[in-house]
Short mmCIF file of C-alpha atoms in Angstrom, two decimals:
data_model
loop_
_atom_site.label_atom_id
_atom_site.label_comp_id
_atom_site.label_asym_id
_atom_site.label_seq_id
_atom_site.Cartn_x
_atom_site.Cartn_y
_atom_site.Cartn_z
CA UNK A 1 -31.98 29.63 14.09
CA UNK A 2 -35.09 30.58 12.89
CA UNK A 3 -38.34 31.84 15.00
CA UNK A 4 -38.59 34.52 18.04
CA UNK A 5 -37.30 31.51 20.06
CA UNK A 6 -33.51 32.18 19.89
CA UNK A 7 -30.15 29.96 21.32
CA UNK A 8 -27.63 30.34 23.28
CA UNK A 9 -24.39 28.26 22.12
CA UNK A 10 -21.14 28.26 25.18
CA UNK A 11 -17.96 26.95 24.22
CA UNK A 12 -16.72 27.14 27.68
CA UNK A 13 -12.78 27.26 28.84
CA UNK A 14 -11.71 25.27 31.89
CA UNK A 15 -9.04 26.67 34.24
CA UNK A 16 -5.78 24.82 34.59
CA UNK A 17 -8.04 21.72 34.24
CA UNK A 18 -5.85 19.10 34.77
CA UNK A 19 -4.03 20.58 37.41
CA UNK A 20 -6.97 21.22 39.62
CA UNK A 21 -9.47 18.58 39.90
CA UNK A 22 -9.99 17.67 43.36
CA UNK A 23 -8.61 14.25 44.75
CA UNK A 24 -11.88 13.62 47.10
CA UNK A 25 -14.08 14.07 44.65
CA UNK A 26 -12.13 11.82 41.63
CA UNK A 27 -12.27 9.36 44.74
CA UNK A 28 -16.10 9.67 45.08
CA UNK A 29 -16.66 9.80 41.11
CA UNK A 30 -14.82 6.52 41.03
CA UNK A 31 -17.17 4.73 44.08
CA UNK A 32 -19.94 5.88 41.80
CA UNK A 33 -18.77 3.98 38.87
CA UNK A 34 -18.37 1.20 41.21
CA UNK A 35 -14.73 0.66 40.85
CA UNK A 36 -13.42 -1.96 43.13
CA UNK A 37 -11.99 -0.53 46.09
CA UNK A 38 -8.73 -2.44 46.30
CA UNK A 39 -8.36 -0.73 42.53
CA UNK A 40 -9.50 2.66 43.54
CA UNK A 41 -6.70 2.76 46.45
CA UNK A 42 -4.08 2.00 43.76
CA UNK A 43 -5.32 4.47 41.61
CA UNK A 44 -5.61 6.90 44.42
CA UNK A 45 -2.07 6.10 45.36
CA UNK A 46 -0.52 7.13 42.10
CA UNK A 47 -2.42 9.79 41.88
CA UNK A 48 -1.43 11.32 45.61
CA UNK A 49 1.58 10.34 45.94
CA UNK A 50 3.20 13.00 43.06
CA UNK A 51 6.37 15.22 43.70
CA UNK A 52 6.54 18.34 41.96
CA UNK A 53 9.37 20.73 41.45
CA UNK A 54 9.89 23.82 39.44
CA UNK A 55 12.16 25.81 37.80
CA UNK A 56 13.51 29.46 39.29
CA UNK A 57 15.95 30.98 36.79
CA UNK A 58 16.67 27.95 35.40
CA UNK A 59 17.17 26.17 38.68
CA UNK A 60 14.80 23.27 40.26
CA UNK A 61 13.27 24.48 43.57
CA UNK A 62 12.96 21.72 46.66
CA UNK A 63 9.81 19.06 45.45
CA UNK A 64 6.75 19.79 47.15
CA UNK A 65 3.63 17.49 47.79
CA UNK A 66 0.56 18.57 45.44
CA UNK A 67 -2.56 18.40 47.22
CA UNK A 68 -5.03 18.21 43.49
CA UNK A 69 -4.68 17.92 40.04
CA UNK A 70 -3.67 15.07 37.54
CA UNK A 71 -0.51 14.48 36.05
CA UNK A 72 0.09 15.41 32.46
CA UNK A 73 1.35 13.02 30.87
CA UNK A 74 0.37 9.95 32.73
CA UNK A 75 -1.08 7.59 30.44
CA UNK A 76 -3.84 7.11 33.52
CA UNK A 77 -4.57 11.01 33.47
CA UNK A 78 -6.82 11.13 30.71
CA UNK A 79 -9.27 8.38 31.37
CA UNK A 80 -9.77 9.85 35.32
CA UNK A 81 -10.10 13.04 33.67
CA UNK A 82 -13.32 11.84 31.56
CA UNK A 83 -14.42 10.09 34.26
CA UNK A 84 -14.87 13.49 36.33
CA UNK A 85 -16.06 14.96 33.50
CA UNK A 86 -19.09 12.30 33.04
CA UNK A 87 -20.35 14.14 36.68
CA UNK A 88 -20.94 16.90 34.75
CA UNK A 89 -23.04 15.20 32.11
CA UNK A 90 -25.05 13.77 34.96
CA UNK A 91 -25.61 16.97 36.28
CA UNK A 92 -26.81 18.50 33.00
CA UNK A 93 -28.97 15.16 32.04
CA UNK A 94 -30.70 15.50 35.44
CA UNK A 95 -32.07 18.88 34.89
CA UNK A 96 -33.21 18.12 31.51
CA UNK A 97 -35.43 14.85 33.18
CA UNK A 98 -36.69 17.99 35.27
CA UNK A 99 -37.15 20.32 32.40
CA UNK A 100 -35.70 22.93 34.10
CA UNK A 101 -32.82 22.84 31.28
CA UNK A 102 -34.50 23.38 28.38
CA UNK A 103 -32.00 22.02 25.02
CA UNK A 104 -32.03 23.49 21.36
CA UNK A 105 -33.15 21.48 18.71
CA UNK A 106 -31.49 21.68 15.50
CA UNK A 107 -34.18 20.59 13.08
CA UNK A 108 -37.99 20.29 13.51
CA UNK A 109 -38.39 16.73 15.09
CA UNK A 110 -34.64 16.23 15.22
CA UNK A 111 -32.27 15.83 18.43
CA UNK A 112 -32.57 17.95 21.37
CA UNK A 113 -28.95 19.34 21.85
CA UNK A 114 -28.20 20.02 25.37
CA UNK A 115 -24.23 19.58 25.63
CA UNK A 116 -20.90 18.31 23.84
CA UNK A 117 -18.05 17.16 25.71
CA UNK A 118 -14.85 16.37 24.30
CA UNK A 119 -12.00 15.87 27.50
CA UNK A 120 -11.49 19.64 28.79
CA UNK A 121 -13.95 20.82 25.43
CA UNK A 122 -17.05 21.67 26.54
CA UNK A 123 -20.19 23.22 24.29
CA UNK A 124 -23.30 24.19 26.18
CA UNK A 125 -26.44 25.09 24.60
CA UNK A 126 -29.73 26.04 25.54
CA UNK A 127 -32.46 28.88 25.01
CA UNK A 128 -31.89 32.38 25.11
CA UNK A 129 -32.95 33.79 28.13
CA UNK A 130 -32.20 35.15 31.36
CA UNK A 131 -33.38 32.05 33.23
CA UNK A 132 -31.92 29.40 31.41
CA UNK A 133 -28.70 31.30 31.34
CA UNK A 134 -28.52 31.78 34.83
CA UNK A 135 -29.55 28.29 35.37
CA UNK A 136 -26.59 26.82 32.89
CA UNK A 137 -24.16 29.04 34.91
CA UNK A 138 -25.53 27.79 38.56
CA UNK A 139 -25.08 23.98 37.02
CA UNK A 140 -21.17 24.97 36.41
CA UNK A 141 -20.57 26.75 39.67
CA UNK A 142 -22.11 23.85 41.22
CA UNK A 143 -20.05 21.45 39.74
CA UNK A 144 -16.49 23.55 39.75
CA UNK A 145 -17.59 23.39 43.81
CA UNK A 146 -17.27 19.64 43.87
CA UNK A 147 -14.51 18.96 41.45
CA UNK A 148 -12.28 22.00 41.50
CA UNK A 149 -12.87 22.66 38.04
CA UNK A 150 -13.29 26.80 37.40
CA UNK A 151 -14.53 28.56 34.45
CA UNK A 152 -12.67 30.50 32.69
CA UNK A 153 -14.61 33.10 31.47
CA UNK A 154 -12.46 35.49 29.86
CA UNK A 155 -11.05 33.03 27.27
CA UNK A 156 -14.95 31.08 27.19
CA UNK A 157 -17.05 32.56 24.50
CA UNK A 158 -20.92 33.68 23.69
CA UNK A 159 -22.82 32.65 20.93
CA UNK A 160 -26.07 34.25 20.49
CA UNK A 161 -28.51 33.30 17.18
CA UNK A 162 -28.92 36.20 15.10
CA UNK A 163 -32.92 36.31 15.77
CA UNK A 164 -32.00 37.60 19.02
CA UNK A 165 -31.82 41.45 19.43
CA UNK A 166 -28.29 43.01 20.00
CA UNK A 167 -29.65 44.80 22.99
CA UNK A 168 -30.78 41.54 24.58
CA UNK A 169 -27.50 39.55 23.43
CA UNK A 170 -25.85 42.24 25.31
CA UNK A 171 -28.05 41.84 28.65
CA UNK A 172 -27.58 37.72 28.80
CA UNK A 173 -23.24 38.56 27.92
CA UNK A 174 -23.30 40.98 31.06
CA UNK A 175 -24.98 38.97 33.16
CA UNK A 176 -22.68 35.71 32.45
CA UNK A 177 -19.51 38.01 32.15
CA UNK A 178 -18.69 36.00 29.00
CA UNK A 179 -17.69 37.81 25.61
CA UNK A 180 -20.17 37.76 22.85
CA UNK A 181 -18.88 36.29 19.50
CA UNK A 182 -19.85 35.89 16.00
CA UNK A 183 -17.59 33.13 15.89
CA UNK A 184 -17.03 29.94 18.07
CA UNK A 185 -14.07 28.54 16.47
CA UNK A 186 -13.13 25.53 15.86
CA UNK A 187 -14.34 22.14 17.81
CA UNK A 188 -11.89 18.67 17.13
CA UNK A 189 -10.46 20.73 13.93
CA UNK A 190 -13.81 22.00 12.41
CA UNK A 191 -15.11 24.91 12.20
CA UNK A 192 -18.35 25.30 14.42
CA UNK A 193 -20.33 28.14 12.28
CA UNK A 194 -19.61 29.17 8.85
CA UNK A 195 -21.90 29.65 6.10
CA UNK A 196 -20.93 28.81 2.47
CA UNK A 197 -18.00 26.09 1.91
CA UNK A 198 -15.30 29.00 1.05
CA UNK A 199 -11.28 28.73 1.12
CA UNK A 200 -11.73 31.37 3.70
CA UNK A 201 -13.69 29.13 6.20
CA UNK A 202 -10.60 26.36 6.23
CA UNK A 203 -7.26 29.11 6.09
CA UNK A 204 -6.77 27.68 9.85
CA UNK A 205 -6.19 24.25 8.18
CA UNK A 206 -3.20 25.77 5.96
CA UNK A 207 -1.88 27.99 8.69
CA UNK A 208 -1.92 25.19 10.89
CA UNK A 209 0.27 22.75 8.40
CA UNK A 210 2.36 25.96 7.64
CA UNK A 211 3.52 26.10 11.51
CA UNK A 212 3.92 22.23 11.37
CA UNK A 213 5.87 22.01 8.29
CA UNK A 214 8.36 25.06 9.89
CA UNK A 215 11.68 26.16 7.20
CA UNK A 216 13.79 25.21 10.19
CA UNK A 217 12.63 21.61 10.61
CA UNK A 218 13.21 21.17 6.83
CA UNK A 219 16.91 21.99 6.77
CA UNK A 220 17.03 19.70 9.62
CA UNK A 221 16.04 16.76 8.30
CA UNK A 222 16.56 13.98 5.64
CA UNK A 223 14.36 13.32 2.98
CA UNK A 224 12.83 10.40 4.57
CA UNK A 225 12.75 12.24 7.61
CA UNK A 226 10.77 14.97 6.33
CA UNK A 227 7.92 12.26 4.14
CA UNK A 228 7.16 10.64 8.06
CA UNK A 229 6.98 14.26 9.59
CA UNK A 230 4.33 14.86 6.46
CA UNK A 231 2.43 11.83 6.67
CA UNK A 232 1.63 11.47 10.22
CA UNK A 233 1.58 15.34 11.39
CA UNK A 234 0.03 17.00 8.60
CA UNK A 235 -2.68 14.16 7.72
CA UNK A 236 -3.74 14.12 11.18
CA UNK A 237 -4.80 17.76 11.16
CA UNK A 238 -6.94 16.83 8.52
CA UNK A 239 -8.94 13.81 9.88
CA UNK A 240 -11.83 15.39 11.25
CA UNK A 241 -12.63 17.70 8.72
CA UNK A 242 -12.24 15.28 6.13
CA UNK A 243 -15.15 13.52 7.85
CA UNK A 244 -17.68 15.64 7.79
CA UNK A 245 -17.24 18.42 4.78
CA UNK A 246 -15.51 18.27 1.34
CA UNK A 247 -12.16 20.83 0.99
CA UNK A 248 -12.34 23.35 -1.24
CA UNK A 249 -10.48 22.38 -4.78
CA UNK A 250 -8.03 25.54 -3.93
CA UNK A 251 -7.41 24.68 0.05
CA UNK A 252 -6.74 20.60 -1.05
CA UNK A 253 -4.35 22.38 -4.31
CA UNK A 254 -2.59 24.15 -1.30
CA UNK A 255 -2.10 21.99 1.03
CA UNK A 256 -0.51 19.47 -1.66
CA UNK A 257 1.91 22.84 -2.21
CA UNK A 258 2.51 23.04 1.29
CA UNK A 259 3.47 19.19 1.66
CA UNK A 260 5.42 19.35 -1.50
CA UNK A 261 7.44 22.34 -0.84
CA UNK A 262 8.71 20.87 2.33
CA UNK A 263 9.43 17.62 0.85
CA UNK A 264 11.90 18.90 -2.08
CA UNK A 265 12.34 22.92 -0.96
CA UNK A 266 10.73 25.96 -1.26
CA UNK A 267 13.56 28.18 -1.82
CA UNK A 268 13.57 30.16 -5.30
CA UNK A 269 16.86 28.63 -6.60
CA UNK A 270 16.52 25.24 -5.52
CA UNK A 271 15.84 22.63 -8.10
CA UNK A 272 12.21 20.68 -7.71
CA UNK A 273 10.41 17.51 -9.82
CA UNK A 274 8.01 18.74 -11.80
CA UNK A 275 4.25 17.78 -11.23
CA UNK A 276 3.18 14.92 -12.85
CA UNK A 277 -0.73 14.77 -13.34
CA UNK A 278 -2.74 11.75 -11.72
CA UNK A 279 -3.22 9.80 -14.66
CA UNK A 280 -0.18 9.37 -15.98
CA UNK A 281 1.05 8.12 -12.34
CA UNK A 282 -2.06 5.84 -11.85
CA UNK A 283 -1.40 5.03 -15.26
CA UNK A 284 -1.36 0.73 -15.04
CA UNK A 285 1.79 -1.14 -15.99
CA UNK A 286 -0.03 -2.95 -18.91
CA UNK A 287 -0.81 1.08 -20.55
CA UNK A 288 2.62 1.92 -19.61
CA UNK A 289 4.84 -0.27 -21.33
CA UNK A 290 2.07 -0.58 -24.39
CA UNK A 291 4.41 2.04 -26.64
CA UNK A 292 7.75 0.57 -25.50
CA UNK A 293 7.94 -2.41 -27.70
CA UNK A 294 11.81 -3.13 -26.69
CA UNK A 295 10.16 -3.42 -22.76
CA UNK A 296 7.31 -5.87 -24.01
CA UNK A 297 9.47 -8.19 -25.79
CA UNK A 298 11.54 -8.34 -22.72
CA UNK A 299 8.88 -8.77 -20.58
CA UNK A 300 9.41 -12.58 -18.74
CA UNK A 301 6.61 -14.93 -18.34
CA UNK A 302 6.28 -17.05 -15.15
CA UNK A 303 4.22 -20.48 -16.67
CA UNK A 304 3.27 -23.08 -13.95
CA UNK A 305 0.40 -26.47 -14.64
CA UNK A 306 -2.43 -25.65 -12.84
CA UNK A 307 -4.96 -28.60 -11.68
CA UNK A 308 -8.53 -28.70 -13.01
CA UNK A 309 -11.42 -27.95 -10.87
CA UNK A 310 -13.67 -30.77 -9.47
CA UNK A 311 -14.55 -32.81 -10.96
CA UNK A 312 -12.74 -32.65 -13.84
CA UNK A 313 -9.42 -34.96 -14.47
CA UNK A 314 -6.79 -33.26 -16.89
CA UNK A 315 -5.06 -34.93 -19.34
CA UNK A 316 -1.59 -33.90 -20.66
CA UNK A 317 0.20 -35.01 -24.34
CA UNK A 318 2.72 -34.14 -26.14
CA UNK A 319 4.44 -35.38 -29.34
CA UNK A 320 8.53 -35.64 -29.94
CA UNK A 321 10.74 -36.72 -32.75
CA UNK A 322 14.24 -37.72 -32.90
CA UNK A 323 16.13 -35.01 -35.33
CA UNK A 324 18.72 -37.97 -36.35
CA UNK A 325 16.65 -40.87 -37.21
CA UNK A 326 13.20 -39.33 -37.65
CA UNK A 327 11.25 -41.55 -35.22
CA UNK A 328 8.54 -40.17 -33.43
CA UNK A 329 6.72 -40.98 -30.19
CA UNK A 330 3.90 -39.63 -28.03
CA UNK A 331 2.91 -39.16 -24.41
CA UNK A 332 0.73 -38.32 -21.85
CA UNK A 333 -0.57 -38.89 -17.74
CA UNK A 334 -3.71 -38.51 -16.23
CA UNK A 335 -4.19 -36.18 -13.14
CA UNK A 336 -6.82 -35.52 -10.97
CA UNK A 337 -8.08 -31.98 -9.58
CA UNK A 338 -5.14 -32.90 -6.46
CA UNK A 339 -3.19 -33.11 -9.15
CA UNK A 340 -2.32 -37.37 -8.07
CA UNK A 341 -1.29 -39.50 -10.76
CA UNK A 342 -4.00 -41.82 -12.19
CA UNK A 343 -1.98 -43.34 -14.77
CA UNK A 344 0.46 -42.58 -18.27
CA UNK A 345 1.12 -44.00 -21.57
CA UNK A 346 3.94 -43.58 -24.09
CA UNK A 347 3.71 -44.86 -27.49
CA UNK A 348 6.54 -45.26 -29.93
CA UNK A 349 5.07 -44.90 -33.47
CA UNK A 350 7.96 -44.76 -36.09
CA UNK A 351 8.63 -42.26 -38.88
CA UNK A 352 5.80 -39.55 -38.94
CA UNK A 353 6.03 -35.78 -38.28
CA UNK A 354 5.89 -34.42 -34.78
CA UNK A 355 2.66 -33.02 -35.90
CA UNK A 356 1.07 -35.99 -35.95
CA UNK A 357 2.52 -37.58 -33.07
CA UNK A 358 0.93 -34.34 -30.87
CA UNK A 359 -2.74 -35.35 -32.65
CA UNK A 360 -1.41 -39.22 -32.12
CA UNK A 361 -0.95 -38.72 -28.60
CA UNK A 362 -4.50 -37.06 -28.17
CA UNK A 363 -6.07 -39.54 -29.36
CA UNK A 364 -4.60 -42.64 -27.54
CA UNK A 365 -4.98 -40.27 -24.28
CA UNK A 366 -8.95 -39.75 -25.36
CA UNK A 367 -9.13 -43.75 -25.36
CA UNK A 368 -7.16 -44.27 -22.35
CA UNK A 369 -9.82 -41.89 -20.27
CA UNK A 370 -12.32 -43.55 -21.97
CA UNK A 371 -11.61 -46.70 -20.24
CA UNK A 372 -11.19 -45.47 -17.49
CA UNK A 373 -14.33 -44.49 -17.27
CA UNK A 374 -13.75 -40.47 -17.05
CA UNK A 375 -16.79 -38.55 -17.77
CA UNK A 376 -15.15 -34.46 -17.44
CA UNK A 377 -12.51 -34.02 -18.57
CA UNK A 378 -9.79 -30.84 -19.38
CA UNK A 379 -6.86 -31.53 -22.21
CA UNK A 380 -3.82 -29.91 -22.67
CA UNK A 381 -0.81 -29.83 -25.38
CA UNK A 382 1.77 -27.35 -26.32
CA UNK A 383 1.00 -27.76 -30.11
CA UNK A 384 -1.38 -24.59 -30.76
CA UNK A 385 -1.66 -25.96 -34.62
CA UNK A 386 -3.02 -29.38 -33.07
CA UNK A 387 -5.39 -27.53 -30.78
CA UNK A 388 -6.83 -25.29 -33.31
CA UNK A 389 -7.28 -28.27 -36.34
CA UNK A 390 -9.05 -30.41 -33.72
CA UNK A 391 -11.44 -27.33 -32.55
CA UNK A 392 -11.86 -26.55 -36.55
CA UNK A 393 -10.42 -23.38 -36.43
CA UNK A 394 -7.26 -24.46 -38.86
CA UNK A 395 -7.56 -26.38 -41.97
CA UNK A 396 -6.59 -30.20 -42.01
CA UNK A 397 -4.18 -31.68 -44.12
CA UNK A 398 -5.54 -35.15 -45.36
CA UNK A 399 -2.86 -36.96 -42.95
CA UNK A 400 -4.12 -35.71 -40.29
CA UNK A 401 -8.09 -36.08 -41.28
CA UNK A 402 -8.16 -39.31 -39.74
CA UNK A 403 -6.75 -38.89 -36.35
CA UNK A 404 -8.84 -35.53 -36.10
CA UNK A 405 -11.64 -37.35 -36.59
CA UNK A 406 -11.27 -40.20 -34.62
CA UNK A 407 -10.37 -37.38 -31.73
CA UNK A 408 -13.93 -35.66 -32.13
CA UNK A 409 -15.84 -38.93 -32.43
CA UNK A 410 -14.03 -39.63 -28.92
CA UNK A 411 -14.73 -35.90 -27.37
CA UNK A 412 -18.52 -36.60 -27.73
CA UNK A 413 -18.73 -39.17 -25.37
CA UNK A 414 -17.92 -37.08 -22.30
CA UNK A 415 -20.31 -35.45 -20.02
CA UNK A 416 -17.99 -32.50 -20.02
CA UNK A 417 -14.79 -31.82 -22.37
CA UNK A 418 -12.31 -29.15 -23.12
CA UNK A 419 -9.02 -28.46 -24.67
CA UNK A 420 -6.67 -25.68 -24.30
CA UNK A 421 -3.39 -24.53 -25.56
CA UNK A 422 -0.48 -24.47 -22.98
CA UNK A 423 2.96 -23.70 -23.28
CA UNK A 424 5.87 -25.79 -23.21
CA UNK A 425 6.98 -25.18 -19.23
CA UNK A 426 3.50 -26.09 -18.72
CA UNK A 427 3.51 -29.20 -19.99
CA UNK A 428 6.90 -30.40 -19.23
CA UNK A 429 5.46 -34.15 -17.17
CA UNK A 430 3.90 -34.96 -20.65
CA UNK A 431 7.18 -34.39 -22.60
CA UNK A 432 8.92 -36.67 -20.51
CA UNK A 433 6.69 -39.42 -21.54
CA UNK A 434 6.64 -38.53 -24.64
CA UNK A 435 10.53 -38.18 -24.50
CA UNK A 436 10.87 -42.33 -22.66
CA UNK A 437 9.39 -44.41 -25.61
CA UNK A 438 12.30 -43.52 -27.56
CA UNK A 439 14.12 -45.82 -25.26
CA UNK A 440 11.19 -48.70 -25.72
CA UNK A 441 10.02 -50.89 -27.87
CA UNK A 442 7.49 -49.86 -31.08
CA UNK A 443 4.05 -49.90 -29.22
CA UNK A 444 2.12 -48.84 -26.69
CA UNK A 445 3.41 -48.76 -22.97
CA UNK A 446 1.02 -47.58 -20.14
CA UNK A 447 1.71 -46.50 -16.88
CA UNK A 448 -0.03 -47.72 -13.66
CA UNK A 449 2.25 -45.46 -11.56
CA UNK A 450 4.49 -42.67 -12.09
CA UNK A 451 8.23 -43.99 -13.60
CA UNK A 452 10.89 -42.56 -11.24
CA UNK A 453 12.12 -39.63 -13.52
CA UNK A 454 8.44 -38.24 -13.83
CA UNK A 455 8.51 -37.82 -9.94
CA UNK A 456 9.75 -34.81 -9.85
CA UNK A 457 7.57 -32.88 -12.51
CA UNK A 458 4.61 -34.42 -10.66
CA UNK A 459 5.48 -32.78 -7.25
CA UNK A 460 6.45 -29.56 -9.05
CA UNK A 461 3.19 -29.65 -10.74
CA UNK A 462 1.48 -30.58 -7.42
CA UNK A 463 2.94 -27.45 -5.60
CA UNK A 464 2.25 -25.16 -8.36
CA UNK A 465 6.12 -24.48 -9.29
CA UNK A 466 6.44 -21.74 -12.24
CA UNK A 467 9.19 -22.22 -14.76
CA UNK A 468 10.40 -18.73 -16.43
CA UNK A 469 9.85 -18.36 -20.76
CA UNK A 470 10.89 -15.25 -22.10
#
């Protein structure tokens, strides 16, 4: 602190806390946070009716009757225990409405710091002098009066700012009969005064893990054992530091050493993985397998029809020809963004390559939607060659020049159109009716409703079932 106005910081000790806060007073504290009373004579109860016994050279004495004090342990301890603690906090708040207390600030403008409380952690602050000193001391002798609750002086410590002189630091530790110190300690894990971010400030972190992470527990345990004992012992000693400051490269390299020496073995001769760095383990699976071309060619692929958004329809064709006789046939269905039949066709057109018959199909699907009065629409095929001549991307044979064109003059008249490329397992409801007309007459069949063997690829398509292609 800066200024001839110095500060006084206490990090006070309690006295057996636990064990000695008085039962009338937890029973007044609790009328004043207007418990019920049926609820405060159960809690009471618990609380009074305790047996205790100890141990004499390894032998239980007779119980006795405890007449104070909360049980450790008891899940209900802990919350009674703040509760008494919150008198305190009264205490302090009404001298500070009386300005008799008089707070530190920490920044021009900033919060007026007056006290901390965490359970039995207590940090007092106020300015340096005589008055307020004795004042903060009267408050605490006050309160261990009414709750039981003694100072421990010895083991509580006496921060004075360094703008105070030695001779008057001196006076105000005689006169409290608390130690001076240069150094509070820690408060929840973190250091309360240090100046530059150093390794040195946070050794208590790494000496801390060290006597958590003990040679003897290691040999004790099973690997898996001894990852759980690392994960939620060690990280928790962490937390609040973690919050508020940023470790040291060298104290977050050690502790890493620490963890990993426990987990595989610290001993000289024993055999340990070697450290791999961060990137190549965050590495993702797509960089990974990129130089292992055996991997990639065995990689699977999972292929499934997916339904067009709203309000787009999709329309499905494919082309097939009969290896023996060389007669070909087409196919398709309509779906809707549900992915419900709206209706199929299958046309048997004779002896022409299976080429054709994909372009074929296209364009008798085109008409179909068409009359049916479709205005966005998404098609599909498995022929990549028939998708890229009809997007102009691939040169046209002169076979073909007419069905390509009559397929573009019929694109234009939709509000919306698209084709894509799909693979075979994705497109296995339009092979089928492509696959049927082999069975029909030559001509054009179409489909109001589904036939019974295209059931099936409907409802697979409809709940989005993915066929495997390697």
């Amino acid at each position: 602190m800066k200024g001839k106005k110095g500060a006084i910081a206490l990090k006070m000790d309690l006295h057996k806390a636990f064990d000695s806060v008085n039962w009338s007073f937890l029973e007044k504290v609790l009328r004043d946070f207007n418990i019920p009373e049926a609820l405060i004579k159960l809690i009471m109860f618990c609380v009074s009716t305790v047996k205790l016994s100890m141990l004499w050279n390894g032998e239980p004495l007779p119980f006795f009757d405890p007449q104070r004090g909360l049980r450790q342990g008891d899940p209900l301890s802990p919350y009674l225990f703040i509760m008494v603690m919150e008198k305190l906090s009264h205490m302090i708040l009404s001298r500070l409405q009386s300005r008799s207390w008089k707070p530190i600030k920490i920044a021009r403008g900033g919060l007026a710091l007056s006290h901390l409380f965490f359970a039995d952690d207590l940090m007092l602050f106020c300015k340096a002098s005589h008055s307020q000193l004795s004042m903060v001391m009267n408050c605490l002798k006050e309160f261990a009066g009414y709750s039981g609750l003694e100072i421990n002086l010895a083991k509580s410590k006496l921060y004075i700012s360094p703008n105070i002189q030695a001779a008057v630091a001196n006076s105000l530790s005689s006169a409290c009969d608390i130690p001076l110190t240069s150094n509070l300690g820690t408060y929840l894990g973190v250091p309360i005064i240090h100046g530059r971010n150093s390794a040195t400030t946070y050794k208590h972190i790494l000496e801390r893990m060290q006597l958590k992470l003990a040679n003897w527990k290691r040999s004790s345990l099973s690997l898996a054992s001894r990852k759980t004992l690392i994960q939620s012992a060690t990280s928790s000693i962490l937390v609040y530091t973690m919050q508020i400051v940023i470790l040291p490269q060298s104290i977050c390299s050690s502790i890493d050493k620490i963890n990993r020496n426990f987990l595989w073995g610290s001993d000289t001769g024993t055999l340990k993985p070697h450290l791999v760095s961060w990137e190549a383990v965050c590495k993702s699976q797509e960089q990974a397998m990129a130089s292992n071309i055996f991997v990639q060619t065995k990689v699977p692929i999972w292929i499934s029809w997916h339904p067009p958004d709203p309000p787009f329809c999709k329309l499905n064709t494919d082309g097939s020809r009969m290896q023996e006789t060389g007669l070909a046939s087409t196919g398709g269905l309509l779906q809707d963004s549900s992915g419900t039949f709206i209706q199929g066709f299958s046309v048997n057109i004779g002896q022409i390559s299976v080429f054709l018959a994909e372009l074929w199909g296209c364009r008798e699907g085109l008409i179909l939607c068409r009359n049916k009065g479709i205005s966005h629409l998404v098609v599909e095929m498995d022929s990549l060659s028939a998708v890229q001549v009809i997007e102009g991307s691939k040169e046209q044979d002169s076979l073909a020049a007419v069905l390509v064109e009559d397929i573009r003059r019929l694109r234009g008249g939709f509000i919306a159109f698209s084709i894509q490329h799909t693979l075979h397992e994705g497109n296995r409801a339009a092979d089928f009716m492509a696959e049927i007309e082999h069975n029909l007459p030559t001509g054009t069949t179409v489909f109001y409703s589904p036939p019974l063997g295209l059931i099936t690829f409907l409802e697979a398509d409809t709940l989005g079932v993915a066929f495997l292609r390697h």
